[in-house]
CSV table of C-alpha atoms in Angstrom, one decimal:
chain,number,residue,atom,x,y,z
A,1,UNK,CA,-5.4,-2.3,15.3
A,2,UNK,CA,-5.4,1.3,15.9
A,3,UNK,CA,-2.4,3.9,16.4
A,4,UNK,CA,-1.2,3.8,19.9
A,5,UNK,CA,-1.9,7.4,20.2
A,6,UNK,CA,-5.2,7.2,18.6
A,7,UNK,CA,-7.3,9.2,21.4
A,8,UNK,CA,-6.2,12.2,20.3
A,9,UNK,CA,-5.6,11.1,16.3
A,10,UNK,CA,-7.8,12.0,13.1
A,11,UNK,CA,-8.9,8.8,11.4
A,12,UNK,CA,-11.5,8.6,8.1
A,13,UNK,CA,-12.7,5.2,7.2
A,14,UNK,CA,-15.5,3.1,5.1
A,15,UNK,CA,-17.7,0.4,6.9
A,16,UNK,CA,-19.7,-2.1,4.8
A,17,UNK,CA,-23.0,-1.5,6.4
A,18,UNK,CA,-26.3,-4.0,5.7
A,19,UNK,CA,-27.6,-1.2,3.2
A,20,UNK,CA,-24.3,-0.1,1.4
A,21,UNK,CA,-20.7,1.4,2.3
A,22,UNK,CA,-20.9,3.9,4.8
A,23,UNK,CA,-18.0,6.7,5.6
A,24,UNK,CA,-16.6,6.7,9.2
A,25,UNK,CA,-15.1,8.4,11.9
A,26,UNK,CA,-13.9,6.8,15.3
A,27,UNK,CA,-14.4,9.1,18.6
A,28,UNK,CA,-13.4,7.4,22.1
A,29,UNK,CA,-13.5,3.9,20.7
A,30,UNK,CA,-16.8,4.5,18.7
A,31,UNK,CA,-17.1,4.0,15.0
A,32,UNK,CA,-19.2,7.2,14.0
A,33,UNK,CA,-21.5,7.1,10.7
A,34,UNK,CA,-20.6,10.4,8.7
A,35,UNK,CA,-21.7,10.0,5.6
A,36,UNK,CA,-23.6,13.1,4.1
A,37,UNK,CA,-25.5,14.2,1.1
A,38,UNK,CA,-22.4,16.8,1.7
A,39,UNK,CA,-19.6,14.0,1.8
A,40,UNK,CA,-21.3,11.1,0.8
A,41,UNK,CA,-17.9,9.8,0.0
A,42,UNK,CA,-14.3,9.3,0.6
A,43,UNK,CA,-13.3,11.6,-2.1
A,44,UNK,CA,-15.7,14.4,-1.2
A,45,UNK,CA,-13.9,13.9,2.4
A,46,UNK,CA,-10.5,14.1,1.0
A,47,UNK,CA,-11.7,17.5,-0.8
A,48,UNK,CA,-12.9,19.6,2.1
A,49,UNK,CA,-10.9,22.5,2.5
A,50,UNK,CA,-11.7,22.5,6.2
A,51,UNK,CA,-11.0,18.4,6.8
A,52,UNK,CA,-9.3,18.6,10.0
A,53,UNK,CA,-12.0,20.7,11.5
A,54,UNK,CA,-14.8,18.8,10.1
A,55,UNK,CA,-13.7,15.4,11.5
A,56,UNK,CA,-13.8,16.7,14.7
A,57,UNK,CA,-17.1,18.1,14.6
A,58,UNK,CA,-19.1,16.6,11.9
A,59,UNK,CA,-22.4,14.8,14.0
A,60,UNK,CA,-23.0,11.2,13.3
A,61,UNK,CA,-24.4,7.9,13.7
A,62,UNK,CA,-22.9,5.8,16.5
A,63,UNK,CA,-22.6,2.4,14.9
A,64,UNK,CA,-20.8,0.4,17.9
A,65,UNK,CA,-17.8,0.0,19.0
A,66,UNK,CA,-14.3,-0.3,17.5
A,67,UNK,CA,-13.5,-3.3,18.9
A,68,UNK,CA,-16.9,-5.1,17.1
A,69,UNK,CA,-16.0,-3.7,13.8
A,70,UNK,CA,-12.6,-5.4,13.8
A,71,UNK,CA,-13.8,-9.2,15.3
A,72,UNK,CA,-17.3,-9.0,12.2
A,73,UNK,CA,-16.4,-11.3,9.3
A,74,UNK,CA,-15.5,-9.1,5.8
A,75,UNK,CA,-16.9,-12.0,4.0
A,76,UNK,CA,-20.2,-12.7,6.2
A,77,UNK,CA,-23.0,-11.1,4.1
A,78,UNK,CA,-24.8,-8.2,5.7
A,79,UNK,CA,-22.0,-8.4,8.9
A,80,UNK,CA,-20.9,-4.6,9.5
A,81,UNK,CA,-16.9,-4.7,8.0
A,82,UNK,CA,-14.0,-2.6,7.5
A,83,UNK,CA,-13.5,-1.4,4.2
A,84,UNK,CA,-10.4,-0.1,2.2
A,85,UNK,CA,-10.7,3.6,3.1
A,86,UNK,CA,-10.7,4.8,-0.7
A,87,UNK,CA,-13.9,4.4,-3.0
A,88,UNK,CA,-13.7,7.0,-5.7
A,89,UNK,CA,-10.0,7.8,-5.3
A,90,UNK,CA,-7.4,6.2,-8.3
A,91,UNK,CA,-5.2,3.4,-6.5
A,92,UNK,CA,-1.7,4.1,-7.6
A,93,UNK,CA,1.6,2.8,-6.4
A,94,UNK,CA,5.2,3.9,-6.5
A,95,UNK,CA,8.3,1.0,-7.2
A,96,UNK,CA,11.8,0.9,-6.5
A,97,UNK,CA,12.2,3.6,-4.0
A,98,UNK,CA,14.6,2.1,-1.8
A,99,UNK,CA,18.1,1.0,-1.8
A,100,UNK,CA,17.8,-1.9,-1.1
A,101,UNK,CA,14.6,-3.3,-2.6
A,102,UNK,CA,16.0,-2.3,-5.4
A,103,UNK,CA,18.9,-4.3,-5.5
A,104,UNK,CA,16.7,-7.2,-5.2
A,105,UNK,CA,14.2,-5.7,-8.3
A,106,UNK,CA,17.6,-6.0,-10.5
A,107,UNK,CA,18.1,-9.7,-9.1
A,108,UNK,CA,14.5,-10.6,-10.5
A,109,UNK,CA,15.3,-9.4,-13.7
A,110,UNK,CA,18.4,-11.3,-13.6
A,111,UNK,CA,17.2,-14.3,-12.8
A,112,UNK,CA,14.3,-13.9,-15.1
A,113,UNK,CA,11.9,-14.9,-12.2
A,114,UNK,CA,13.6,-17.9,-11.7
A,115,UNK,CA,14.2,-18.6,-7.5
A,116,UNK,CA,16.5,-21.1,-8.0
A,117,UNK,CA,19.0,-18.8,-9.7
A,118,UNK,CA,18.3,-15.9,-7.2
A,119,UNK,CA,20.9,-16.7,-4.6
A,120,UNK,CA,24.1,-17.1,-7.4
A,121,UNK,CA,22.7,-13.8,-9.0
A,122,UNK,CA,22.6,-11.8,-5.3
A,123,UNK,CA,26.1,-12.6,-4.4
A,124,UNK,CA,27.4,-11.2,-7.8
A,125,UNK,CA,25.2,-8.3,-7.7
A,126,UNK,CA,26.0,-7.1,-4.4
A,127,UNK,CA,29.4,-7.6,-5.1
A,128,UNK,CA,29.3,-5.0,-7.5
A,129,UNK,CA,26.4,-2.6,-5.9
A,130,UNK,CA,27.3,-3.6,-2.2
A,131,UNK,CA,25.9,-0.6,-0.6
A,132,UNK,CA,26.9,2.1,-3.0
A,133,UNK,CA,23.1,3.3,-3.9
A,134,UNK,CA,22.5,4.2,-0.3
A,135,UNK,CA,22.1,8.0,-0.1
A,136,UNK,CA,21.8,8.7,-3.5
A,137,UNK,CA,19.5,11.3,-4.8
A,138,UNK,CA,17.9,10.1,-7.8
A,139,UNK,CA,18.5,12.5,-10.7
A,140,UNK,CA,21.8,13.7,-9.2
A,141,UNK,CA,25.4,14.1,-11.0
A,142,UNK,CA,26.5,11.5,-8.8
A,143,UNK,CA,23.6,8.9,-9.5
A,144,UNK,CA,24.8,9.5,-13.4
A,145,UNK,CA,28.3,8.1,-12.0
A,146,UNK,CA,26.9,5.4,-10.5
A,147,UNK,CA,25.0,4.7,-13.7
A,148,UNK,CA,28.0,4.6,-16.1
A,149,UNK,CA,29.8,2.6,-13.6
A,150,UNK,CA,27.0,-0.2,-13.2
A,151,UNK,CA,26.5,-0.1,-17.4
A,152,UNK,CA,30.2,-1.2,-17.9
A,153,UNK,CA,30.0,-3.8,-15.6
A,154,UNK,CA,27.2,-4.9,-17.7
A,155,UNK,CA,24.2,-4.6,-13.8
A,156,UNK,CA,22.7,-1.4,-15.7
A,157,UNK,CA,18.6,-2.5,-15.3
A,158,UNK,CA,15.6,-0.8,-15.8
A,159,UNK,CA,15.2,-0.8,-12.0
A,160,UNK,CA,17.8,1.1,-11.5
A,161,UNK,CA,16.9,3.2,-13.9
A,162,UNK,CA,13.6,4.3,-12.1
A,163,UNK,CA,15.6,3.4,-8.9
A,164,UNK,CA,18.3,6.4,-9.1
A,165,UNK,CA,17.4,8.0,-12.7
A,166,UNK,CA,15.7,10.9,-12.9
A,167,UNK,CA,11.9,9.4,-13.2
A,168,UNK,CA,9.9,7.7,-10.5
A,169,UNK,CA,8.1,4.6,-11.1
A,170,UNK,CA,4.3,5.2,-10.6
A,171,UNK,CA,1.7,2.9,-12.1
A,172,UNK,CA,-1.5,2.3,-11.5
A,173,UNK,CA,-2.0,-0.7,-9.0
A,174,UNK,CA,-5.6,-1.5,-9.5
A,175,UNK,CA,-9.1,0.0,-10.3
A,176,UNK,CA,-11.1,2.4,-7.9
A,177,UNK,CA,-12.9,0.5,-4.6
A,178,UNK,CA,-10.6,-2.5,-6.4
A,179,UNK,CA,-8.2,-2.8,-2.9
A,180,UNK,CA,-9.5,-5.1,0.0
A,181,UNK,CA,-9.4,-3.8,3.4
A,182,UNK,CA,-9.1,-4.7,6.6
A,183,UNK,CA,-9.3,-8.6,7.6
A,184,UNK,CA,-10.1,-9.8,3.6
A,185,UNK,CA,-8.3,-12.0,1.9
A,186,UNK,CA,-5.4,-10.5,-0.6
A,187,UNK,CA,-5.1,-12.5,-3.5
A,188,UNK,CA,-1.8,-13.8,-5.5
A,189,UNK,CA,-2.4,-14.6,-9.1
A,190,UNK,CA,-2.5,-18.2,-9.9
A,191,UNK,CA,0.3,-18.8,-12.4
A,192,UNK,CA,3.1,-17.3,-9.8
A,193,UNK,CA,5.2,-19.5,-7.6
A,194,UNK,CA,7.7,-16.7,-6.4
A,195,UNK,CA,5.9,-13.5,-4.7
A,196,UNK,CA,5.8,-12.0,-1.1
A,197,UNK,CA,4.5,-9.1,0.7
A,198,UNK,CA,5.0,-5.6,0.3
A,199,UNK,CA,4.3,-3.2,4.0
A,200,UNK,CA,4.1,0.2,2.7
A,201,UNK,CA,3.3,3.7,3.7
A,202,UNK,CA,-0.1,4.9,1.5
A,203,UNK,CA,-0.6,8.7,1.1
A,204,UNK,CA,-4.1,10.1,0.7
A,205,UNK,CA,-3.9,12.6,-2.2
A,206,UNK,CA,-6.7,14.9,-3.0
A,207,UNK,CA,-7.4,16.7,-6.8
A,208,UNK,CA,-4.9,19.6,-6.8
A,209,UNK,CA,-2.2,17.6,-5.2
A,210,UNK,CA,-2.6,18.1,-1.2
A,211,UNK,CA,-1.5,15.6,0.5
A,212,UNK,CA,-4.1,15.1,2.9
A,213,UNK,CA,-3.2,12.3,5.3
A,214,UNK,CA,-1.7,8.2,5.5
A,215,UNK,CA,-2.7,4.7,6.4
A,216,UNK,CA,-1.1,1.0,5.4
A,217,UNK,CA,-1.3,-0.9,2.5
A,218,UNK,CA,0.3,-4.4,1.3
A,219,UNK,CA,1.7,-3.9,-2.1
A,220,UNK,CA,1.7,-7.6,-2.8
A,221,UNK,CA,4.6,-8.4,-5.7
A,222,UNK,CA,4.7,-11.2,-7.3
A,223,UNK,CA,8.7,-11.6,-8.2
A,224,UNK,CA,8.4,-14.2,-11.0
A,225,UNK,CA,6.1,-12.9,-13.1
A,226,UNK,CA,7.5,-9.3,-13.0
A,227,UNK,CA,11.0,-11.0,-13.5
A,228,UNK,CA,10.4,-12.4,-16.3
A,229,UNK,CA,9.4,-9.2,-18.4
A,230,UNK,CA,8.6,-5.5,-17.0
A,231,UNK,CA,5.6,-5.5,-20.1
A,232,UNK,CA,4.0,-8.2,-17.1
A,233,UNK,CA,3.6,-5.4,-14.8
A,234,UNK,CA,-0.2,-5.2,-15.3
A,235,UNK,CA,-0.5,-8.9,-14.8
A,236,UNK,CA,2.2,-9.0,-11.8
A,237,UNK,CA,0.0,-5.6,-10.2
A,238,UNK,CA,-3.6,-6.2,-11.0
A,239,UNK,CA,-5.5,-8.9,-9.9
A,240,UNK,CA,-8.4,-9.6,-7.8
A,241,UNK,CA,-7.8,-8.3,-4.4
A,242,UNK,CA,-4.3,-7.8,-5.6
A,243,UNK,CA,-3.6,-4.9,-3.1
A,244,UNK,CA,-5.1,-4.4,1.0
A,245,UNK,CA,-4.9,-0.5,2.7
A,246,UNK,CA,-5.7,0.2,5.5
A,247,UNK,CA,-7.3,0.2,8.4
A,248,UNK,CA,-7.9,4.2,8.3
A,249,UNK,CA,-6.8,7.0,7.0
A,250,UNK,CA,-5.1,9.5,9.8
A,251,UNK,CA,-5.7,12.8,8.9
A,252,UNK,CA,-3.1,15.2,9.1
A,253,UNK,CA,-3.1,17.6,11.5
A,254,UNK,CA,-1.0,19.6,14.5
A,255,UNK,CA,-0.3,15.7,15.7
A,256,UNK,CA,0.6,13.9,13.1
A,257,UNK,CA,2.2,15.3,10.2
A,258,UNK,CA,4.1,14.9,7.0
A,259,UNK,CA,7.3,14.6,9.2
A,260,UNK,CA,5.9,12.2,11.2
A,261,UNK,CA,5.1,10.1,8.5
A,262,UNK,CA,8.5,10.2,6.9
A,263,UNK,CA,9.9,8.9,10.8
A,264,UNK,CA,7.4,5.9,10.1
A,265,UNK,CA,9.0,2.6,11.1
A,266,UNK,CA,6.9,-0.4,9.6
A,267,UNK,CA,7.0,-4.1,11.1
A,268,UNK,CA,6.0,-6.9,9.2
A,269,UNK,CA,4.8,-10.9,10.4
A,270,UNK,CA,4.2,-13.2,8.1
A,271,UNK,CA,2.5,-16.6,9.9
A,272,UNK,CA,2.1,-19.8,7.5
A,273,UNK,CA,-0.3,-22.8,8.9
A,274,UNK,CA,3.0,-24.8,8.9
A,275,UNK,CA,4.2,-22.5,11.6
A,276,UNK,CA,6.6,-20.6,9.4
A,277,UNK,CA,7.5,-16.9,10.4
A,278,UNK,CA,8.9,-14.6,8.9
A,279,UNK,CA,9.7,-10.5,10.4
A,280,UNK,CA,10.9,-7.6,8.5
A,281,UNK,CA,11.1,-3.5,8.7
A,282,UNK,CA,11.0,-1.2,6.4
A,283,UNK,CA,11.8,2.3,7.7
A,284,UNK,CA,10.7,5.2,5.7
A,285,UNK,CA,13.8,7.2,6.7
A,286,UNK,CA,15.6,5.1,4.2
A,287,UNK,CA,13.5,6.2,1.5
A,288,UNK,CA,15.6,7.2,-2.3
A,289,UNK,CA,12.8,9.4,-3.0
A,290,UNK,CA,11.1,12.0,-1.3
A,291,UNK,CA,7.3,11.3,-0.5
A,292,UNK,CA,6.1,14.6,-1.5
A,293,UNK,CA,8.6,14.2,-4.8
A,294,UNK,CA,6.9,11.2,-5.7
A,295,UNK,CA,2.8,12.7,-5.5
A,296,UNK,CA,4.7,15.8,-7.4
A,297,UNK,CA,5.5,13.3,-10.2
A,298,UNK,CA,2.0,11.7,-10.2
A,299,UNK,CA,-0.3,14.9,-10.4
A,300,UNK,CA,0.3,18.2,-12.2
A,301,UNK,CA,-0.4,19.7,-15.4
A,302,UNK,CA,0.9,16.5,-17.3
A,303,UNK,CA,-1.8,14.1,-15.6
A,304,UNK,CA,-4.5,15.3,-13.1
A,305,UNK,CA,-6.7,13.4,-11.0
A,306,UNK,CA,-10.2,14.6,-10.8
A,307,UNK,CA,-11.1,12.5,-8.1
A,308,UNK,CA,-7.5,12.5,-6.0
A,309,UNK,CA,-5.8,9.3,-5.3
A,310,UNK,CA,-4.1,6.9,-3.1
A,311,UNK,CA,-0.2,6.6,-3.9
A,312,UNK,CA,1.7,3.3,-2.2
A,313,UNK,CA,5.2,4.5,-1.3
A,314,UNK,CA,7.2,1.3,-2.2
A,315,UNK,CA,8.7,-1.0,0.3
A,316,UNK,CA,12.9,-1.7,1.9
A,317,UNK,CA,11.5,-4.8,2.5
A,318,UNK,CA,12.6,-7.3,-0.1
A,319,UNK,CA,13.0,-11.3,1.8
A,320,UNK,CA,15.3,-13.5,1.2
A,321,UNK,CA,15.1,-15.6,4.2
A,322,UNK,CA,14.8,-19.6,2.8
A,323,UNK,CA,11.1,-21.1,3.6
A,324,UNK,CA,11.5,-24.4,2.1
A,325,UNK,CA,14.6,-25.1,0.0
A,326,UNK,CA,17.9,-23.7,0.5
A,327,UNK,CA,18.8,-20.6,-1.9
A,328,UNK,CA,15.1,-19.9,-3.2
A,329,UNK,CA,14.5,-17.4,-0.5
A,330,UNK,CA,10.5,-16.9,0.8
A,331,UNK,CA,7.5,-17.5,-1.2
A,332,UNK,CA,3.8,-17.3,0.1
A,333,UNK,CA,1.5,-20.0,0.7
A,334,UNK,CA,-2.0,-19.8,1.0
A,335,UNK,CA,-3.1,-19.1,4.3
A,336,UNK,CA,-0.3,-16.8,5.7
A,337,UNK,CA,-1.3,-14.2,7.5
A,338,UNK,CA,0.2,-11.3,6.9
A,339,UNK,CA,0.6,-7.8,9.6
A,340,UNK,CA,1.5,-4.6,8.7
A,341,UNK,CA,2.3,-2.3,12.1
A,342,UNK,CA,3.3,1.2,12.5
A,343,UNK,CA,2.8,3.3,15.7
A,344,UNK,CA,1.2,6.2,14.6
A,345,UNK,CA,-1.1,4.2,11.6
A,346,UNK,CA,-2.4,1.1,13.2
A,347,UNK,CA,-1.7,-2.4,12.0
A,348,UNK,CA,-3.0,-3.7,8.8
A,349,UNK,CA,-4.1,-7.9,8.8
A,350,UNK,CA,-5.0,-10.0,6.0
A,351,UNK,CA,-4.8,-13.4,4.9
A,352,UNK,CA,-3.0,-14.8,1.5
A,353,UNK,CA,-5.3,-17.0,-0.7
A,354,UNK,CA,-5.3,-17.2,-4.5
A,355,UNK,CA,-7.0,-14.6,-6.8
A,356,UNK,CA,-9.5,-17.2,-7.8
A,357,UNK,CA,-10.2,-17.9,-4.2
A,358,UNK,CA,-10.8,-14.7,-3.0
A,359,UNK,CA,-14.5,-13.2,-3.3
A,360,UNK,CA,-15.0,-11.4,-6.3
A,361,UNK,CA,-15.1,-7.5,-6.6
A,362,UNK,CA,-18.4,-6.8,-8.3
A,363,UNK,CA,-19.2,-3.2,-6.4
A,364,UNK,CA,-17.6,-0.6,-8.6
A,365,UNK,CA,-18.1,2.7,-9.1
A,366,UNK,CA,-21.9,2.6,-11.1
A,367,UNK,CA,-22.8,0.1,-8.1
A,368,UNK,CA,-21.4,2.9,-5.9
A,369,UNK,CA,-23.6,5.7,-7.5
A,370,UNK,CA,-26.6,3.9,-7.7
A,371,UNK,CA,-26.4,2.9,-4.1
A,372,UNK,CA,-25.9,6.4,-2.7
A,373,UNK,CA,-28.8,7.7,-5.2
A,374,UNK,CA,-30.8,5.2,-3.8
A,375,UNK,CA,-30.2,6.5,-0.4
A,376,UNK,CA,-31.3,9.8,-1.3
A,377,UNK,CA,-27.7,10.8,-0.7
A,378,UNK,CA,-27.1,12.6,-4.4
């Protein structure tokens, strides 16, 4: 679960511990107990001027070993677990960022989250589209072309809109200490029928913008609901466990840097109990949108972040590989597991349940505060 190269890499985590969330380190296969009365979080962590330094040097608590942490149970009370490595941090999430996914975005909205209708819609689509978005830069005289030329063949969506217009799509994806980590179930909302996984790239932002590191995260969509209106995007987004990140955080530093994570190739698997698979990739050097372009239209003098946040990049990775009935492409089913890979971050495993199945997130941010205070650690 960790990055091939992760002797030598930089990697910031939280560990449900018996007594409360605890912030982590890992040194030669050893999870190492940080936290601080002078980080006693994530986002003090993400603040430190000196971060790269004071991974590597900070002492700590040796709480076992990595290989433990990753067989415990997340939902075995008082079992040491991996936790989503963000507590105070906002969780926000960028859409329609690659080619594309975002041809399939405008299929949804054409089909008006109907499956059945997806597979008539797709062939007239990319008829029209074909590959012509690839390579755009969104904002640019020639993605105004390619706009007027979509509008009078009567594709012109708002997915294209945030897809190639001048304006990102960022919304917020859920609440603080709201995303699952590691090993948890990731919930679907009951009402949808039509939804699938999301592998993404998740940058670690801190309060005046610095782009302080990356890890994984599962950006679970659900297609029909989305589809049906873009006013359902809170309802489509925000659920219980509606979002996983993880394992860590790697740090940036002299070997592994913002380059590297624009190289980043992601694998997906998808195995159902019926023995369904399904693979996919999403490479990030496909992206529409630059990485650092996207935190730049997040944070700035028109919305800041006191406590920094964590910002999904969106996904290539759209399926349309038929599970059950021919034409309606893949859904989820309870009980899929789902792994995120990439080299240099780890891989990233959960398990699909419903909303209403999956344990319910009661440990916000006063829980947070009063637990820390109670350790003396404010």
């Amino acid at each position: 679960m960790l990055p091939q190269d992760h002797s030598r890499a930089l990697l910031a985590g939280r560990v449900q511990r018996d007594f409360g969330p605890a912030l982590v380190t890992l040194r030669d296969g050893r999870v190492i107990d940080i936290t601080s009365c002078e980080t006693p979080t994530m986002r003090d962590l993400m603040e430190r001027d000196d971060l790269a330094d004071y991974l590597r040097g900070v002492p700590g608590e040796d709480i076992g070993a990595v290989e433990d942490l990753f067989a415990a149970s997340t939902e075995t009370p008082g079992t040491p677990h991996v936790l989503a490595p963000a507590d105070l941090q906002a969780i926000k999430a960028s859409g329609v960022t690659f080619a594309e996914s975002m041809v399939e975005r405008v299929i949804e909205e054409q089909a008006a989250g109907d499956a059945d209708r997806a597979q008539e819609i797709r062939a007239r689509v990319q008829g029209v589209i074909g590959d012509s978005l690839s390579g755009i830069v969104p904002g640019s005289n020639k993605a105004a072309q390619v706009k007027a030329v979509l509008q009078a063949e009567g594709l012109w969506s708002q997915y294209l809109e945030v897809g190639i217009g001048p304006d990102a799509e960022v919304f917020t994806k859920c609440q603080p200490m709201a995303a699952v980590g590691w090993g948890a179930s990731v919930g679907l909302h009951p009402i949808s029928n039509w939804n699938n996984p999301e592998p993404e790239i998740v940058l670690a932002v801190d309060s005046r913008g610095r782009i302080r590191g990356a890890t994984l995260g599962n950006d679970v969509n659900l297609r029909d609901v989305e589809g049906r209106s873009a006013l359902l995007l809170g309802k489509a987004k925000d659920n219980n466990a509606s979002c996983a990140i993880g394992p860590f955080i790697r740090v940036f530093d002299e070997h592994y840097t913002m380059d590297d994570m624009r190289a980043a190739e992601l694998r997906l698997d998808v195995t159902g109990e019926e023995g369904f698979r399904l693979e996919g990739r999403s490479s990030m050097s496909k992206i529409s949108r630059d990485p650092e372009s996207l935190v730049a239209q997040t944070i700035g003098r028109h919305h800041q972040y006191p406590d920094g946040f964590l910002l999904f990049l969106g996904t290539l990775f759209a399926p349309i590989q038929d599970r059950d009935a021919q034409g309606q492409g893949f859904t989820h089913k309870t009980g899929d597991v789902v792994v995120i890979e990439e080299d240099r971050l780890g891989a990233l495993r959960n398990t699909v349940r419903l909303s209403t199945e999956c344990p319910e997130w009661c440990f916000g941010t006063g829980a947070l505060m009063r637990n820390l205070a109670g350790r003396g650690l404010l």
